[in-house]
Coordinates of C-alpha atoms in Angstrom, one line a residue:
Chain A
E2 CA 73.3 109.8 116.0
V3 CA 76.0 106.8 116.5
Q4 CA 79.0 107.9 117.8
L5 CA 82.1 106.3 119.2
V6 CA 84.3 107.4 122.0
E7 CA 87.8 105.3 122.8
S8 CA 90.3 106.7 126.3
G9 CA 92.7 104.6 128.0
G10 CA 95.1 106.1 125.6
G11 CA 98.7 107.1 127.6
L12 CA 102.4 106.5 127.5
V13 CA 103.9 102.9 128.7
Q14 CA 107.2 100.8 129.7
P15 CA 107.8 98.2 127.3
G16 CA 106.5 95.2 128.6
G17 CA 103.5 97.4 130.1
S18 CA 99.9 97.2 130.0
L19 CA 97.1 99.6 128.9
R20 CA 93.1 99.1 128.3
L21 CA 91.4 100.4 126.8
S22 CA 87.8 101.6 126.5
C23 CA 85.2 102.1 123.8
E24 CA 82.4 103.8 124.7
A25 CA 78.7 103.5 121.6
S26 CA 75.6 105.8 121.3
G27 CA 73.6 105.6 119.0
F28 CA 72.8 103.2 118.3
T29 CA 71.9 99.1 119.2
F30 CA 75.9 97.8 120.3
S31 CA 74.4 94.6 120.9
A32 CA 73.5 93.5 117.7
F33 CA 77.0 94.6 115.7
N34 CA 80.5 92.7 115.7
M35 CA 83.2 95.7 116.9
H36 CA 86.5 96.2 115.9
W37 CA 89.7 97.2 116.7
V38 CA 91.8 98.8 114.3
R39 CA 95.1 100.5 114.5
Q40 CA 97.1 102.9 112.7
A41 CA 101.2 103.7 113.9
P42 CA 102.8 107.0 113.5
G43 CA 102.3 108.0 109.5
K44 CA 101.7 104.8 108.6
G45 CA 98.2 102.8 107.3
L46 CA 95.4 100.6 109.0
Q47 CA 95.5 97.5 110.3
C48 CA 92.9 95.6 112.0
V49 CA 93.4 94.6 115.7
S50 CA 91.4 92.5 117.1
Y51 CA 86.7 91.6 116.5
I52 CA 84.0 90.5 118.5
S53 CA 80.8 89.0 117.0
S54 CA 77.6 90.3 118.5
R55 CA 76.4 87.2 118.4
N56 CA 78.5 84.7 120.4
S57 CA 81.3 87.7 121.3
A58 CA 83.8 85.4 119.2
T59 CA 86.3 86.7 119.1
H60 CA 90.1 87.5 116.1
Y61 CA 93.1 88.6 116.7
A62 CA 96.0 89.1 114.9
D63 CA 98.8 87.4 114.5
S64 CA 100.9 90.1 115.8
V65 CA 98.9 90.6 119.4
R66 CA 97.3 87.1 119.4
G67 CA 98.4 85.9 123.4
R68 CA 99.0 89.9 124.8
F69 CA 95.8 91.0 123.9
T70 CA 92.5 90.4 124.5
I71 CA 89.0 92.7 123.2
S72 CA 85.9 91.8 125.3
R73 CA 82.5 93.8 125.1
D74 CA 80.2 94.5 127.9
N75 CA 76.8 94.6 126.3
A76 CA 74.7 96.0 129.1
K77 CA 77.4 99.3 129.0
N78 CA 77.6 100.0 125.8
A79 CA 81.3 99.3 125.6
L80 CA 84.4 97.7 123.9
Y81 CA 87.3 97.1 125.9
L82 CA 91.0 95.9 124.6
Q83 CA 92.8 94.6 127.0
M84 CA 96.7 95.6 126.0
N85 CA 99.8 93.3 128.2
S86 CA 103.0 92.8 127.3
L87 CA 103.5 96.5 125.3
R88 CA 106.1 96.1 122.6
A89 CA 107.4 99.0 120.7
E90 CA 106.0 98.4 117.4
D91 CA 102.5 99.0 119.3
T92 CA 103.2 102.4 119.4
A93 CA 99.7 103.6 117.3
V94 CA 96.8 105.3 117.1
Y95 CA 94.0 103.1 118.1
Y96 CA 90.9 102.4 117.0
C97 CA 87.2 100.9 117.6
A98 CA 85.5 100.8 114.6
R99 CA 81.7 99.7 114.5
G100 CA 81.3 96.2 111.6
E101 CA 78.6 96.6 108.9
G102 CA 77.3 93.9 106.8
Y103 CA 75.3 90.7 107.0
G104 CA 74.8 87.0 107.9
G105 CA 76.8 87.9 111.3
N106 CA 79.4 88.9 109.6
S107 CA 81.4 92.6 109.3
Y108 CA 82.3 93.8 105.6
W109 CA 83.0 97.1 106.6
F110 CA 83.4 99.9 109.1
D111 CA 80.5 102.8 109.0
S112 CA 81.1 104.1 112.3
W113 CA 84.7 104.9 113.7
G114 CA 85.8 106.6 116.5
Q115 CA 88.1 109.8 117.2
G116 CA 91.1 107.7 118.7
T117 CA 93.5 107.3 120.7
L118 CA 97.0 107.1 120.9
V119 CA 99.0 104.4 122.1
T120 CA 102.5 105.3 122.6
V121 CA 105.2 102.2 123.6
S122 CA 108.7 103.7 124.9
Chain B
D21 CA 97.0 86.7 104.1
I22 CA 95.4 88.6 100.9
Q23 CA 97.2 91.5 100.0
M24 CA 96.3 94.5 98.5
T25 CA 98.4 97.3 96.4
Q26 CA 97.2 100.2 95.8
S27 CA 98.8 102.1 92.6
P28 CA 99.9 105.3 92.1
S29 CA 101.3 105.5 96.1
S30 CA 100.1 109.1 95.2
L31 CA 99.0 111.5 92.7
S32 CA 98.9 115.5 91.7
A33 CA 95.6 116.8 90.5
S34 CA 94.0 119.7 90.0
V35 CA 90.6 121.5 91.6
G36 CA 87.8 119.7 89.4
D37 CA 89.3 117.3 87.5
R38 CA 88.7 113.3 87.0
V39 CA 91.4 111.3 89.4
T40 CA 91.8 107.2 90.1
I41 CA 92.9 105.0 92.3
T42 CA 93.6 101.4 91.8
C43 CA 93.3 98.2 94.3
R44 CA 94.3 95.4 93.5
A45 CA 93.9 92.2 95.3
S46 CA 96.0 89.2 94.8
Q47 CA 93.5 87.0 95.4
G48 CA 90.1 86.9 94.0
I49 CA 87.5 88.4 96.6
S50 CA 84.3 89.1 95.0
T51 CA 83.5 92.8 95.5
Y52 CA 84.0 92.0 99.0
L53 CA 85.9 95.6 99.3
S54 CA 85.5 99.1 100.6
W55 CA 86.9 103.0 100.8
Y56 CA 87.5 105.2 102.9
Q57 CA 88.8 108.3 102.9
Q58 CA 91.3 109.9 106.2
K59 CA 91.5 113.2 107.1
P60 CA 94.6 114.6 108.3
G61 CA 94.7 113.5 112.3
K62 CA 91.2 112.1 111.8
A63 CA 89.4 108.5 111.7
P64 CA 89.0 106.9 108.5
K65 CA 85.3 107.2 106.8
L66 CA 83.4 105.0 105.0
L67 CA 83.4 106.5 100.8
I68 CA 82.0 103.1 98.6
Y69 CA 81.0 99.7 100.4
A70 CA 80.6 96.1 98.8
A71 CA 82.9 97.6 96.1
S72 CA 80.6 100.1 94.2
S73 CA 77.6 101.4 97.3
L74 CA 77.7 104.9 97.9
Q75 CA 77.6 105.5 101.2
S76 CA 74.2 107.1 102.8
G77 CA 76.3 111.1 102.6
V78 CA 78.8 111.0 100.6
P79 CA 78.6 112.9 97.3
S80 CA 77.9 111.2 94.9
R81 CA 81.6 112.1 92.3
F82 CA 82.8 109.5 94.3
S83 CA 82.3 106.4 92.5
G84 CA 83.9 102.6 92.8
S85 CA 84.4 99.9 90.3
G86 CA 85.2 96.7 90.1
S87 CA 85.7 92.9 91.0
G88 CA 87.3 90.1 91.6
T89 CA 91.1 91.0 92.6
D90 CA 90.6 94.7 90.5
F91 CA 89.1 97.6 91.2
T92 CA 89.3 101.4 91.3
L93 CA 87.8 104.6 93.2
T94 CA 87.0 107.8 91.1
I95 CA 86.6 111.1 91.7
S96 CA 85.0 112.9 88.8
S97 CA 85.6 116.6 89.7
L98 CA 88.0 117.1 92.7
Q99 CA 86.8 119.6 95.4
P100 CA 89.5 121.1 98.0
E101 CA 89.2 119.1 100.7
D102 CA 89.7 116.1 98.8
F103 CA 93.2 116.6 98.6
V104 CA 93.9 113.8 101.4
T105 CA 94.6 109.3 101.9
Y106 CA 92.6 107.3 100.3
Y107 CA 92.8 103.4 101.8
C108 CA 91.3 100.2 99.9
Q109 CA 89.8 97.3 101.8
Q110 CA 89.2 93.3 101.9
S111 CA 86.9 91.5 103.5
Y112 CA 86.7 88.5 101.7
S113 CA 88.2 86.3 103.6
D114 CA 90.4 87.4 108.0
P115 CA 92.8 88.7 108.3
I116 CA 91.1 91.9 106.8
T117 CA 93.7 94.5 105.6
F118 CA 94.4 97.4 104.3
G119 CA 96.1 99.2 101.2
Q120 CA 98.5 100.7 102.2
G121 CA 96.8 104.2 100.7
T122 CA 96.9 106.7 97.6
R123 CA 98.0 110.4 99.1
L124 CA 96.2 113.0 96.8
E125 CA 97.6 116.2 96.8
I126 CA 96.8 119.5 95.3
K127 CA 99.2 119.7 91.5

C-alpha cells in the first residue's frame, strides 16, 4: 500500500523557516516525480514545487521561488521542502503527492499524504 | 499560466440525481485533465485522469469527458458520500493548475 506521511509543520513567525518532510513507503520512491501542493484555509489547491525522479530537476511556483527548496533522499524514501523567509500568505496545509504519468512527466497525482499545517503568524 | 474555471462553484442536488460539473481551460490542453474529490479535512483523492480514465477503485458512477478546453465530470447517481468538493487540474503545461473547486451540497 502506498503511504505518504508528512511532518514538520507548525507555527512560525514571519521571516522564519521550517523544513517539511514526507516519508514514503509501499512503492519504489526513486522512480516517481514528487510534488508539494498546498491549500490555504478555506481555499483551493496550489502546486508549490516538484522534483523529478530522473535527475532531481526541480520546479517552483513563482510565489515561492527563491524562498523554498525541494529535495529528496532516495536512500531514505524521503521528500523535503525547506521553507525560508516565510510570509503570512504561506499559511496552508502542505501535502506531498506522488506524480504519475508517462515519459518521465507527472500528469496526475495518484497518492497524497494527510497534510501538515503551516501557520505563519 | 493556464487558468482553470469550474462551474458551478456550488451545486445543490439530491441523492440519486445525475449531476455534471464543468471545467474550462483558458487555452487548449488536449486531454491533460484530471478530477479530484476532497472531503473536509482530508487530502484530495484522484477520480479521473487523462480526461476520461477512471482511477482504480473509484466507483463507476463517476465519469469524465472532454478535450481541448471544455471538460465535464458526471456523477450518474449521487450517493450520500458524494456531497463534498471537486477540483479539476490541468497538466498540459507548468505550472500545473487547479480549478477553484465545486462544492456539492444536499438539497
